Short mmCIF file of C-alpha atoms in Angstrom, two decimals:
data_model
loop_
_atom_site.label_atom_id
_atom_site.label_comp_id
_atom_site.label_asym_id
_atom_site.label_seq_id
_atom_site.Cartn_x
_atom_site.Cartn_y
_atom_site.Cartn_z
CA MET A 1 29.76 -3.79 20.94
CA ASP A 2 31.38 -0.59 19.57
CA VAL A 3 31.66 -2.32 16.24
CA PHE A 4 27.97 -3.10 16.40
CA PHE A 5 27.03 0.53 16.99
CA GLN A 6 29.44 1.64 14.23
CA GLN A 7 27.73 -0.69 11.81
CA LEU A 8 24.35 0.45 13.04
CA ILE A 9 25.26 3.97 11.93
CA ASN A 10 26.68 2.77 8.67
CA GLY A 11 23.68 0.55 8.02
CA LEU A 12 21.22 3.33 8.68
CA SER A 13 22.98 5.62 6.18
CA LEU A 14 23.05 2.89 3.58
CA GLY A 15 19.41 2.11 4.40
CA GLY A 16 18.42 5.77 3.94
CA ILE A 17 19.50 5.52 0.32
CA TYR A 18 17.72 2.22 -0.22
CA ALA A 19 14.58 3.57 1.47
CA LEU A 20 14.45 6.64 -0.87
CA ILE A 21 14.74 4.37 -3.96
CA ALA A 22 12.32 1.80 -2.54
CA LEU A 23 9.61 4.47 -2.19
CA GLY A 24 9.60 4.95 -5.99
CA TYR A 25 9.23 1.20 -6.62
CA THR A 26 6.45 0.86 -4.12
CA MET A 27 4.54 3.97 -5.32
CA VAL A 28 4.61 2.90 -8.94
CA TYR A 29 3.71 -0.69 -8.07
CA GLY A 30 0.92 0.55 -5.79
CA ILE A 31 -0.70 2.59 -8.52
CA ILE A 32 -0.23 0.55 -11.69
CA GLU A 33 1.06 -2.81 -10.43
CA LEU A 34 4.22 -2.45 -12.49
CA ILE A 35 7.69 -3.26 -11.28
CA ASN A 36 9.50 -0.35 -12.85
CA PHE A 37 12.88 -1.92 -13.56
CA ALA A 38 14.11 1.38 -14.96
CA HIS A 39 13.80 2.97 -11.53
CA GLY A 40 17.31 1.96 -10.38
CA ASP A 41 18.73 3.64 -13.47
CA VAL A 42 16.76 6.83 -12.76
CA TYR A 43 18.57 6.77 -9.43
CA THR A 44 21.97 6.57 -11.15
CA LEU A 45 20.84 9.37 -13.45
CA GLY A 46 20.21 11.38 -10.29
CA THR A 47 23.89 11.06 -9.40
CA PHE A 48 24.97 12.11 -12.91
CA PHE A 49 22.47 15.01 -12.96
CA SER A 50 23.82 16.20 -9.58
CA LEU A 51 27.33 15.99 -10.96
CA ALA A 52 26.34 17.98 -14.04
CA ILE A 53 24.69 20.66 -11.90
CA LEU A 54 27.77 20.91 -9.65
CA THR A 55 29.93 21.28 -12.73
CA LEU A 56 27.59 24.02 -14.03
CA LEU A 57 27.87 25.77 -10.66
CA GLY A 58 31.64 25.43 -10.88
CA VAL A 59 31.85 23.48 -7.63
CA ASP A 60 34.55 20.85 -7.48
CA SER A 61 35.66 20.92 -3.88
CA VAL A 62 34.41 21.55 -0.33
CA VAL A 63 32.05 24.54 0.05
CA HIS A 64 31.70 26.31 3.40
CA GLY A 65 29.14 28.48 5.15
CA PRO A 66 25.88 29.76 3.62
CA ALA A 67 27.10 29.00 0.10
CA LEU A 68 27.04 25.32 1.05
CA ILE A 69 23.32 25.41 1.78
CA GLY A 70 22.69 27.14 -1.53
CA VAL A 71 24.78 24.60 -3.47
CA LEU A 72 23.11 21.68 -1.75
CA ALA A 73 19.58 23.09 -2.29
CA VAL A 74 20.13 23.81 -5.96
CA THR A 75 21.81 20.47 -6.64
CA ILE A 76 19.30 18.33 -4.80
CA LEU A 77 16.27 20.17 -6.12
CA GLY A 78 17.75 20.18 -9.64
CA ALA A 79 18.42 16.47 -9.57
CA MET A 80 14.96 15.76 -8.17
CA ILE A 81 13.26 17.89 -10.88
CA LEU A 82 15.29 16.36 -13.75
CA CYS A 83 14.75 12.80 -12.49
CA GLY A 84 11.07 13.53 -11.88
CA LEU A 85 10.65 14.69 -15.48
CA THR A 86 12.58 11.64 -16.70
CA GLY A 87 10.12 9.45 -14.84
CA VAL A 88 7.13 11.28 -16.33
CA ILE A 89 8.57 10.94 -19.82
CA ILE A 90 9.24 7.21 -19.35
CA GLU A 91 5.65 6.64 -18.21
CA ARG A 92 4.24 8.66 -21.08
CA LEU A 93 6.38 7.04 -23.80
CA ALA A 94 6.71 3.45 -22.58
CA TYR A 95 4.05 2.49 -20.08
CA ARG A 96 0.87 4.42 -20.65
CA ARG A 97 -0.08 2.65 -23.92
CA LEU A 98 0.44 -0.69 -22.22
CA ARG A 99 -1.76 0.03 -19.24
CA ASN A 100 -4.42 -2.41 -20.31
CA ALA A 101 -2.07 -4.87 -21.93
CA PRO A 102 -1.22 -8.22 -20.31
CA LYS A 103 1.07 -7.72 -17.28
CA LEU A 104 4.11 -9.20 -19.02
CA ALA A 105 4.21 -6.53 -21.75
CA PRO A 106 4.94 -3.51 -19.48
CA LEU A 107 7.29 -5.59 -17.40
CA ILE A 108 9.46 -6.47 -20.45
CA THR A 109 9.17 -2.83 -21.55
CA ALA A 110 10.47 -1.73 -18.16
CA ILE A 111 13.50 -3.98 -18.54
CA GLY A 112 14.01 -2.55 -22.01
CA MET A 113 13.73 0.96 -20.62
CA SER A 114 16.40 0.06 -18.05
CA PHE A 115 18.78 -1.00 -20.85
CA ILE A 116 18.08 2.21 -22.76
CA LEU A 117 18.88 4.36 -19.74
CA GLU A 118 22.01 2.40 -18.90
CA ASN A 119 23.33 2.68 -22.43
CA LEU A 120 22.50 6.37 -22.61
CA MET A 121 24.55 6.87 -19.43
CA LEU A 122 27.31 4.68 -20.82
CA TYR A 123 27.35 6.90 -23.90
CA TRP A 124 27.19 10.09 -21.79
CA ARG A 125 29.77 9.35 -19.08
CA GLY A 126 31.71 6.35 -20.30
CA PRO A 127 32.23 2.90 -18.80
CA SER A 128 34.50 3.78 -15.88
CA PRO A 129 33.57 5.08 -12.43
CA VAL A 130 33.12 8.81 -12.41
CA PRO A 131 34.36 10.70 -9.33
CA PHE A 132 31.87 12.83 -7.41
CA PRO A 133 33.37 15.90 -5.72
CA GLN A 134 33.30 16.18 -1.95
CA VAL A 135 31.21 19.31 -1.58
CA ILE A 136 30.42 19.14 2.09
CA PRO A 137 32.93 19.53 4.85
CA ASN A 138 32.81 16.18 6.58
CA PRO A 139 33.63 16.63 10.20
CA GLN A 140 33.37 13.44 12.28
CA PHE A 141 31.87 13.15 15.68
CA ALA A 142 33.16 10.64 18.12
CA LEU A 143 30.62 8.98 20.42
CA GLY A 144 32.86 6.83 22.56
CA ALA A 145 34.50 4.53 20.11
CA VAL A 146 31.82 5.11 17.46
CA THR A 147 32.46 7.65 14.71
CA ILE A 148 29.65 9.45 12.99
CA GLN A 149 30.35 11.36 9.82
CA ALA A 150 28.44 14.52 8.97
CA LYS A 151 27.45 13.06 5.62
CA GLN A 152 25.88 10.08 7.35
CA ILE A 153 23.73 12.43 9.35
CA ILE A 154 22.78 14.29 6.19
CA VAL A 155 21.76 11.03 4.41
CA VAL A 156 19.52 9.83 7.23
CA LEU A 157 18.11 13.30 7.86
CA LEU A 158 17.30 13.93 4.17
CA ALA A 159 15.72 10.49 3.84
CA VAL A 160 13.54 10.99 6.90
CA VAL A 161 12.51 14.54 5.98
CA LEU A 162 11.57 13.50 2.42
CA MET A 163 9.60 10.52 3.73
CA VAL A 164 7.67 12.70 6.22
CA VAL A 165 6.88 15.19 3.43
CA LEU A 166 5.73 12.32 1.21
CA GLN A 167 3.63 10.71 3.87
CA THR A 168 1.95 14.05 4.63
CA PHE A 169 1.30 14.71 0.99
CA VAL A 170 -0.18 11.29 0.32
CA TYR A 171 -2.43 11.21 3.39
CA ASN A 172 -3.39 14.85 3.85
CA THR A 173 -3.78 16.48 0.48
CA ARG A 174 -6.41 16.28 -2.22
CA LEU A 175 -3.93 15.06 -4.80
CA GLY A 176 -2.54 12.54 -2.36
CA LYS A 177 -6.02 11.19 -1.80
CA ALA A 178 -6.54 11.02 -5.58
CA MET A 179 -3.34 8.91 -5.78
CA ARG A 180 -4.52 6.49 -3.14
CA ALA A 181 -7.94 6.25 -4.73
CA THR A 182 -6.38 5.54 -8.14
CA ALA A 183 -4.19 2.91 -6.56
CA GLN A 184 -7.16 1.16 -4.95
CA ASP A 185 -9.69 1.25 -7.79
CA LYS A 186 -9.11 2.99 -11.11
CA ASP A 187 -12.69 2.83 -12.38
CA ALA A 188 -14.08 4.16 -9.14
CA ALA A 189 -11.46 6.89 -9.05
CA GLN A 190 -12.58 8.04 -12.50
CA LEU A 191 -16.18 8.04 -11.35
CA MET A 192 -15.13 10.44 -8.55
CA GLY A 193 -13.86 12.88 -11.24
CA ILE A 194 -10.19 12.03 -10.78
CA ASP A 195 -8.06 12.29 -13.95
CA ILE A 196 -6.07 9.04 -13.57
CA ASN A 197 -3.52 9.85 -16.30
CA THR A 198 -2.49 12.98 -14.41
CA THR A 199 -2.49 11.10 -11.15
CA ILE A 200 -0.28 8.30 -12.49
CA ALA A 201 2.10 10.84 -14.08
CA LEU A 202 2.28 12.58 -10.70
CA THR A 203 3.21 9.29 -9.05
CA PHE A 204 6.07 8.79 -11.46
CA LEU A 205 7.14 12.39 -10.93
CA ILE A 206 7.34 12.01 -7.17
CA GLY A 207 8.84 8.52 -7.14
CA SER A 208 11.54 9.48 -9.64
CA ALA A 209 12.27 12.75 -7.86
CA LEU A 210 12.94 10.75 -4.70
CA ALA A 211 15.32 8.54 -6.69
CA GLY A 212 16.98 11.75 -7.83
CA ALA A 213 17.53 12.82 -4.25
CA ALA A 214 18.90 9.35 -3.49
CA GLY A 215 21.20 9.75 -6.46
CA PHE A 216 22.68 12.92 -5.08
CA VAL A 217 23.07 11.41 -1.61
CA SER A 218 24.79 8.35 -3.09
CA GLY A 219 27.27 10.45 -5.02
CA MET A 220 28.07 12.43 -1.88
CA TYR A 221 28.29 9.29 0.26
CA TYR A 222 30.41 7.07 -1.97
CA GLY A 223 32.33 9.77 -3.87
CA SER A 224 31.76 8.16 -7.27
CA THR A 225 29.29 6.41 -9.49
CA TRP A 226 29.17 4.55 -12.82
CA PHE A 227 26.46 3.88 -15.42
CA PHE A 228 25.62 0.44 -14.02
CA ASN A 229 25.36 1.50 -10.37
CA GLY A 230 21.57 1.47 -10.38
CA PHE A 231 21.28 -2.19 -11.23
CA GLY A 232 22.47 -3.59 -7.92
CA ALA A 233 21.10 -0.75 -5.79
CA GLY A 234 17.76 -0.93 -7.63
CA LEU A 235 17.49 -4.66 -6.99
CA LYS A 236 18.12 -4.20 -3.26
CA ALA A 237 15.74 -1.28 -3.05
CA PHE A 238 13.12 -3.34 -4.81
CA THR A 239 13.81 -6.14 -2.26
CA ALA A 240 13.34 -3.53 0.46
CA ALA A 241 9.96 -2.53 -1.03
CA VAL A 242 8.83 -6.17 -1.14
CA LEU A 243 10.16 -6.87 2.34
CA GLY A 244 8.16 -3.95 3.76
CA GLY A 245 5.07 -4.84 1.77
CA ILE A 246 4.96 -3.61 -1.80
CA GLY A 247 2.56 -0.73 -2.28
CA ASN A 248 3.01 0.39 1.32
CA LEU A 249 5.00 3.66 1.88
CA ALA A 250 5.95 3.04 5.51
CA GLY A 251 6.87 -0.52 4.47
CA ALA A 252 9.31 0.80 1.87
CA MET A 253 11.05 2.95 4.43
CA LEU A 254 11.21 0.17 6.98
CA GLY A 255 12.42 -2.28 4.40
CA GLY A 256 15.03 0.14 3.12
CA PHE A 257 16.53 0.70 6.58
CA LEU A 258 16.37 -3.05 7.37
CA ILE A 259 18.20 -3.98 4.17
CA GLY A 260 20.84 -1.39 4.91
CA LEU A 261 21.27 -2.71 8.42
CA ILE A 262 21.38 -6.36 7.33
CA GLU A 263 23.96 -5.56 4.73
CA ALA A 264 26.16 -3.60 7.15
CA MET A 265 25.94 -6.23 9.86
CA THR A 266 26.61 -9.13 7.48
CA THR A 267 29.64 -7.35 6.07
CA GLN A 268 30.99 -6.85 9.59
CA PHE A 269 30.14 -10.06 11.33
CA ILE A 270 30.09 -12.65 8.54
CA SER A 271 31.81 -11.41 5.41
CA ASP A 272 31.44 -8.90 2.63
CA GLN A 273 30.78 -11.64 0.10
CA TRP A 274 27.89 -13.03 2.06
CA SER A 275 25.93 -9.77 2.37
CA ASN A 276 23.81 -10.30 -0.79
CA VAL A 277 23.14 -13.89 0.15
CA VAL A 278 21.85 -12.87 3.58
CA VAL A 279 19.81 -9.94 2.24
CA PHE A 280 18.02 -12.10 -0.35
CA SER A 281 17.60 -14.98 2.09
CA VAL A 282 15.78 -12.68 4.44
CA LEU A 283 13.56 -11.69 1.55
CA VAL A 284 12.79 -15.31 0.74
CA LEU A 285 12.00 -16.11 4.41
CA VAL A 286 9.73 -13.13 4.74
CA LEU A 287 7.88 -14.03 1.56
CA ILE A 288 7.41 -17.59 2.76
CA PHE A 289 6.03 -16.64 6.17
CA ARG A 290 4.47 -13.27 5.35
CA PRO A 291 3.82 -13.05 1.65
CA SER A 292 2.33 -9.57 1.88
CA GLY A 293 5.50 -8.20 3.46
CA LEU A 294 6.14 -6.88 6.94
CA LEU A 295 3.62 -4.03 6.77
CA GLY A 296 1.56 -5.24 3.82
CA GLU A 297 -2.18 -5.29 4.34
CA SER A 298 -4.02 -8.46 3.71
CA LEU A 299 -7.29 -6.67 3.11
CA PRO A 300 -8.57 -7.75 -0.29
CA ASN A 301 -8.52 -5.07 -3.00
CA LYS A 302 -11.86 -5.99 -4.40
CA VAL A 303 -14.72 -7.18 -2.33
CA MET B 1 -34.64 15.83 -21.88
CA LEU B 2 -31.82 15.65 -19.37
CA LEU B 3 -30.21 12.57 -20.98
CA GLU B 4 -30.63 11.57 -24.60
CA ILE B 5 -28.96 8.49 -26.02
CA GLU B 6 -29.24 7.90 -29.77
CA ASN B 7 -28.19 4.76 -31.67
CA LEU B 8 -25.48 3.99 -29.15
CA VAL B 9 -23.14 1.19 -30.28
CA ALA B 10 -20.46 -0.17 -27.95
CA ARG B 11 -18.03 -3.00 -28.53
CA TYR B 12 -15.48 -4.95 -26.51
CA GLY B 13 -13.07 -6.08 -29.16
CA ARG B 14 -15.15 -7.94 -31.70
CA ILE B 15 -18.07 -8.46 -29.39
CA THR B 16 -20.89 -6.01 -29.78
CA ALA B 17 -22.34 -5.16 -26.35
CA LEU B 18 -24.78 -2.49 -27.48
CA ASN B 19 -26.32 -2.60 -30.88
CA GLY B 20 -27.73 0.89 -31.43
CA ILE B 21 -29.84 1.66 -28.41
CA SER B 22 -31.74 4.88 -27.89
CA LEU B 23 -33.21 6.07 -24.63
CA THR B 24 -34.10 9.26 -22.82
CA VAL B 25 -34.33 10.36 -19.21
CA GLY B 26 -36.28 13.48 -18.34
CA GLU B 27 -35.40 15.86 -15.53
CA GLY B 28 -36.80 14.57 -12.22
CA GLU B 29 -37.67 11.08 -13.45
CA ILE B 30 -36.75 7.66 -12.23
CA VAL B 31 -36.14 5.55 -15.29
CA THR B 32 -35.20 1.88 -15.08
CA LEU B 33 -33.26 -0.33 -17.42
CA ILE B 34 -34.04 -4.03 -16.95
CA GLY B 35 -32.89 -7.15 -18.71
CA ALA B 36 -30.99 -10.40 -18.31
CA ASN B 37 -27.32 -10.70 -17.45
CA GLY B 38 -25.15 -9.71 -20.43
CA ALA B 39 -27.95 -7.71 -22.12
CA GLY B 40 -25.75 -4.57 -21.96
CA LYS B 41 -27.20 -2.70 -18.99
CA THR B 42 -23.89 -2.07 -17.24
CA THR B 43 -22.24 -1.18 -20.55
CA THR B 44 -24.89 1.47 -21.13
CA LEU B 45 -24.07 3.12 -17.79
CA ARG B 46 -20.34 2.83 -18.31
CA ALA B 47 -20.74 4.47 -21.72
CA ILE B 48 -22.67 7.35 -20.19
CA SER B 49 -19.87 7.81 -17.58
CA GLY B 50 -17.14 7.63 -20.24
CA LEU B 51 -15.60 4.43 -18.92
CA VAL B 52 -16.51 2.75 -22.22
CA ARG B 53 -15.97 4.65 -25.49
CA PRO B 54 -18.97 4.30 -27.80
CA ALA B 55 -18.17 2.97 -31.27
CA SER B 56 -20.89 5.19 -32.67
CA GLY B 57 -24.03 7.02 -31.70
CA SER B 58 -24.42 9.98 -29.40
CA ILE B 59 -24.97 10.70 -25.72
CA ARG B 60 -26.30 14.17 -24.84
CA PHE B 61 -26.56 15.44 -21.30
CA ASP B 62 -28.49 18.65 -20.76
CA GLY B 63 -28.19 19.30 -24.50
CA ARG B 64 -24.41 18.87 -24.62
CA GLU B 65 -22.59 16.03 -26.33
CA ILE B 66 -20.68 14.09 -23.69
CA ASP B 67 -19.68 10.93 -25.52
CA ARG B 68 -16.15 12.21 -26.24
CA LEU B 69 -15.51 13.61 -22.75
CA ALA B 70 -13.18 12.05 -20.21
CA PRO B 71 -14.90 10.42 -17.22
CA SER B 72 -13.64 13.16 -14.91
CA GLU B 73 -15.31 15.82 -17.14
CA ILE B 74 -18.56 13.85 -17.18
CA VAL B 75 -18.62 13.87 -13.36
CA ARG B 76 -18.11 17.62 -13.47
CA ALA B 77 -20.97 17.95 -15.98
CA GLY B 78 -23.27 16.54 -13.27
CA ILE B 79 -23.50 12.77 -13.55
CA GLY B 80 -22.92 10.56 -10.54
CA HIS B 81 -22.46 6.79 -10.84
CA ALA B 82 -22.70 4.10 -8.17
CA PRO B 83 -21.19 1.18 -10.12
CA GLU B 84 -22.07 -2.46 -10.09
CA GLY B 85 -20.17 -4.34 -7.36
CA ARG B 86 -20.05 -1.15 -5.24
CA HIS B 87 -16.36 -0.35 -5.89
CA VAL B 88 -15.83 1.51 -2.62
CA PHE B 89 -12.20 2.27 -1.82
CA PRO B 90 -11.55 -0.65 0.54
CA ARG B 91 -8.54 0.71 2.46
CA MET B 92 -10.11 4.09 3.09
CA THR B 93 -12.56 5.05 5.76
CA VAL B 94 -16.20 5.90 5.11
CA ARG B 95 -15.26 9.51 5.66
CA GLU B 96 -12.45 9.43 3.03
CA ASN B 97 -14.71 7.64 0.56
CA LEU B 98 -17.28 10.39 0.92
CA GLU B 99 -14.61 13.09 0.64
CA LEU B 100 -13.51 11.53 -2.63
CA GLY B 101 -17.09 11.56 -3.81
CA ALA B 102 -16.85 15.35 -3.49
CA TYR B 103 -13.51 15.47 -5.36
CA THR B 104 -14.89 17.77 -8.06
CA ARG B 105 -16.23 20.25 -5.52
CA ARG B 106 -14.24 22.93 -3.76
CA VAL B 107 -16.56 24.80 -1.44
CA ARG B 108 -16.11 23.31 2.00
CA SER B 109 -19.44 24.39 3.38
CA GLU B 110 -21.27 22.76 0.49
CA ILE B 111 -19.34 19.55 0.97
CA ALA B 112 -20.23 19.59 4.66
CA ASP B 113 -23.92 20.08 3.77
CA GLU B 114 -23.78 17.22 1.34
CA THR B 115 -22.09 14.94 3.90
CA ALA B 116 -24.77 15.78 6.44
CA ARG B 117 -27.43 15.00 3.84
CA VAL B 118 -25.89 11.62 3.00
CA LEU B 119 -25.46 10.70 6.66
CA ASP B 120 -29.08 11.75 7.20
CA ILE B 121 -30.23 9.32 4.49
CA PHE B 122 -27.87 6.54 5.65
CA PRO B 123 -27.56 6.79 9.46
CA ARG B 124 -25.61 3.57 9.36
CA LEU B 125 -22.73 5.34 7.65
CA LYS B 126 -22.53 7.74 10.54
CA GLU B 127 -21.89 4.84 12.89
CA ARG B 128 -19.20 3.49 10.58
CA TYR B 129 -17.71 6.88 9.78
CA ALA B 130 -14.10 6.05 10.79
CA GLN B 131 -14.18 2.44 9.66
CA LYS B 132 -12.32 1.12 6.61
CA ALA B 133 -14.83 0.52 3.83
CA GLY B 134 -13.33 -2.89 2.96
CA THR B 135 -14.26 -4.20 6.40
CA MET B 136 -17.96 -3.35 6.13
CA SER B 137 -20.83 -5.59 5.13
CA GLY B 138 -22.13 -5.67 1.55
CA GLY B 139 -25.19 -3.64 2.48
CA GLU B 140 -23.13 -0.96 4.20
CA GLN B 141 -20.78 -0.82 1.22
CA GLN B 142 -23.75 -0.37 -1.08
CA MET B 143 -25.04 2.52 1.03
CA LEU B 144 -21.52 4.03 0.91
CA ALA B 145 -21.36 3.60 -2.88
CA ILE B 146 -24.70 5.42 -3.34
CA GLY B 147 -23.82 8.07 -0.76
CA ARG B 148 -20.48 8.65 -2.38
CA ALA B 149 -22.05 9.10 -5.80
CA MET B 150 -24.41 11.70 -4.26
CA MET B 151 -21.47 13.74 -2.89
CA SER B 152 -20.81 15.38 -6.25
CA ARG B 153 -24.44 16.55 -6.07
CA PRO B 154 -25.20 15.11 -9.49
CA ARG B 155 -28.25 16.08 -11.51
CA LEU B 156 -28.36 12.54 -12.81
CA LEU B 157 -27.53 9.56 -10.64
CA LEU B 158 -26.74 6.24 -12.29
CA LEU B 159 -27.38 3.24 -10.02
CA ASP B 160 -26.10 -0.15 -11.16
CA GLU B 161 -27.77 -3.07 -9.30
CA PRO B 162 -28.02 -1.36 -5.96
CA SER B 163 -29.96 -4.26 -4.39
CA LEU B 164 -27.65 -7.02 -5.64
CA GLY B 165 -26.69 -9.46 -2.88
CA LEU B 166 -28.57 -7.66 -0.13
CA SER B 167 -30.98 -9.15 2.37
CA PRO B 168 -34.71 -8.66 1.57
CA LYS B 169 -34.96 -6.12 4.40
CA LEU B 170 -32.03 -4.08 3.06
CA VAL B 171 -33.47 -4.25 -0.46
CA GLN B 172 -36.58 -2.52 0.89
CA THR B 173 -34.41 0.16 2.53
CA ILE B 174 -32.48 0.79 -0.67
CA PHE B 175 -35.67 1.26 -2.65
CA VAL B 176 -37.08 3.63 -0.04
CA VAL B 177 -33.83 5.60 -0.29
CA ILE B 178 -33.98 5.71 -4.08
CA ARG B 179 -37.42 7.32 -3.83
CA GLU B 180 -36.12 9.75 -1.23
CA ILE B 181 -33.12 10.81 -3.28
CA ASN B 182 -35.39 11.36 -6.24
CA ALA B 183 -37.87 13.31 -4.10
CA ARG B 184 -35.02 15.64 -3.14
CA GLY B 185 -34.55 16.53 -6.80
CA THR B 186 -32.11 14.09 -8.32
CA THR B 187 -32.94 12.32 -11.56
CA ILE B 188 -32.18 8.59 -11.50
CA LEU B 189 -31.35 5.98 -14.08
CA LEU B 190 -31.60 2.64 -12.36
CA ILE B 191 -30.41 -0.81 -13.45
CA GLU B 192 -31.96 -3.72 -11.63
CA GLN B 193 -32.19 -7.50 -11.73
CA ASN B 194 -35.08 -7.12 -9.42
CA ALA B 195 -37.38 -6.02 -12.20
CA ARG B 196 -40.58 -6.01 -10.15
CA GLN B 197 -39.19 -3.59 -7.54
CA ALA B 198 -37.53 -1.46 -10.21
CA LEU B 199 -40.74 -1.04 -12.16
CA ALA B 200 -42.58 -0.21 -8.96
CA VAL B 201 -40.25 2.67 -8.15
CA ALA B 202 -39.71 3.98 -11.71
CA SER B 203 -41.98 6.11 -13.87
CA ARG B 204 -40.69 4.66 -17.11
CA GLY B 205 -38.66 1.66 -18.12
CA TYR B 206 -36.65 0.06 -20.93
CA VAL B 207 -36.14 -3.63 -21.42
CA LEU B 208 -32.76 -4.51 -22.87
CA GLU B 209 -32.28 -7.80 -24.77
CA VAL B 210 -28.83 -8.74 -26.11
CA GLY B 211 -27.76 -5.23 -26.85
CA SER B 212 -31.03 -3.82 -28.16
CA ILE B 213 -34.08 -2.24 -26.56
CA ALA B 214 -36.88 -4.82 -26.81
CA HIS B 215 -39.63 -2.95 -24.99
CA SER B 216 -40.12 0.43 -23.45
CA GLY B 217 -42.88 2.50 -21.93
CA ALA B 218 -44.51 3.53 -18.66
CA ALA B 219 -43.34 1.38 -15.77
CA SER B 220 -46.88 0.32 -14.96
CA SER B 221 -47.59 -0.86 -18.48
CA LEU B 222 -44.32 -2.72 -18.70
CA ALA B 223 -45.16 -4.42 -15.37
CA ALA B 224 -48.50 -5.42 -16.86
CA SER B 225 -47.16 -6.56 -20.23
CA GLU B 226 -47.35 -10.27 -20.88
CA ALA B 227 -43.97 -10.45 -22.62
CA VAL B 228 -42.16 -8.66 -19.85
CA ARG B 229 -43.94 -10.58 -17.14
CA ALA B 230 -43.06 -13.89 -18.77
CA ALA B 231 -39.38 -13.04 -19.21
CA TYR B 232 -38.50 -10.91 -16.19
CA LEU B 233 -41.15 -11.05 -13.55
CA GLY B 234 -41.28 -14.77 -13.01
CA GLY B 235 -44.28 -15.60 -15.21
CA ALA B 236 -47.87 -14.48 -14.87
CA ALA B 237 -47.79 -14.28 -11.10
#
């Protein structure tokens, strides 16, 4: 039972990272029905950007006290801003012109964009794993036989806080309403006076910024990254988005945490090598019995 | 003239949808555009709203060229559009749909006044206020589409087939409402399949045939014209 609770903690931390990435997939899909395959690579870029910022700040080991909060804030916000801008540039350069093209064109472009980012990162940081400094003191708390690390709490906390902020933004602000309107009906949104180009750019900005935050968290959590890291993580986060119901924010969060938990539990109770098989089997089963995902709405888009 | 369209040409790829049409709408008028399916009625409204870029010709609103403006700027200039097929936001409530209709407006008290006015015209929407628009009946969605277009307090309201698919009783209601909106000071350009009703409510009309204006004039004389009666009013009834 202790092992179960230990894996529950591990799975939730892992899931927090997947959930943050999944939000970007689901937001972009929700608004322009594009599976942005480059999104996983934006997440890896987030880790590299964080690393670059830490290097600029001259931080290469554990920081204590108030300075830690400053370092964390600057690094996370910096990575979010840089990734956000990367997302906006990708949309502007690669996807906007293809908005009215057949669906396959932007999809192939997204795969191409993914290759471009991966190779840029390969060129920038080389083919080997790059170590990520341990900046936070990582005290461990024992709950009976279960150990919780401080960084696990940070991962889950950051994921939950960012999701609450996002949810509030999307449902309670004017721009958030504009995003939802654009997602539901682009022509009608324009007739309301909404500038859909700006709204779509904003969606890429936010989704990519969340991937940036996930990138930082992943560096901190795993202690290293490499240029190809986003491929596998991106695929699982995308699975999480589909599992929860693509286009649905709460679904992406739920899916992310579920995938993290399934992965952790499979690794523990079956075997490490089976974790991907189980994760994707769950996806297949959900799609067979609930094609719109766990929280996906079956209300038709157009009546 | 509030709206002046001159020699408007619009194309979808190689297909010409509008072949140089000209029409005007004066302040305070109800003008109707009638014609068969595919004649270019919807394209005309979409061109006015900026959803379709004209290939050539000009559209002036209140003396200002609007044919190069983005749709969002055209809304701000004072044109509201209730599109064909209603296009309400299905996963949003009636309230949110109306709020989005007022997207270009900032003054809360004015938005509240406008909401009250719309709910006064369509009491049904008040009953459905917290309901998701996608779960409402076609007639209710149509009321919402019109109400939503009124929320920007447009000087010119474009209505595309507001009676399509509604029960005869609801059709009557919609036409009463169109008169009422107009009586409260909004100019209306109305597209209708139901030519008889449209000509009854409008002061002037244009008949569109495959991308060109075939007839135009006072609504009463169009309704009396043999050619129009034969083609659009079900013969010499």
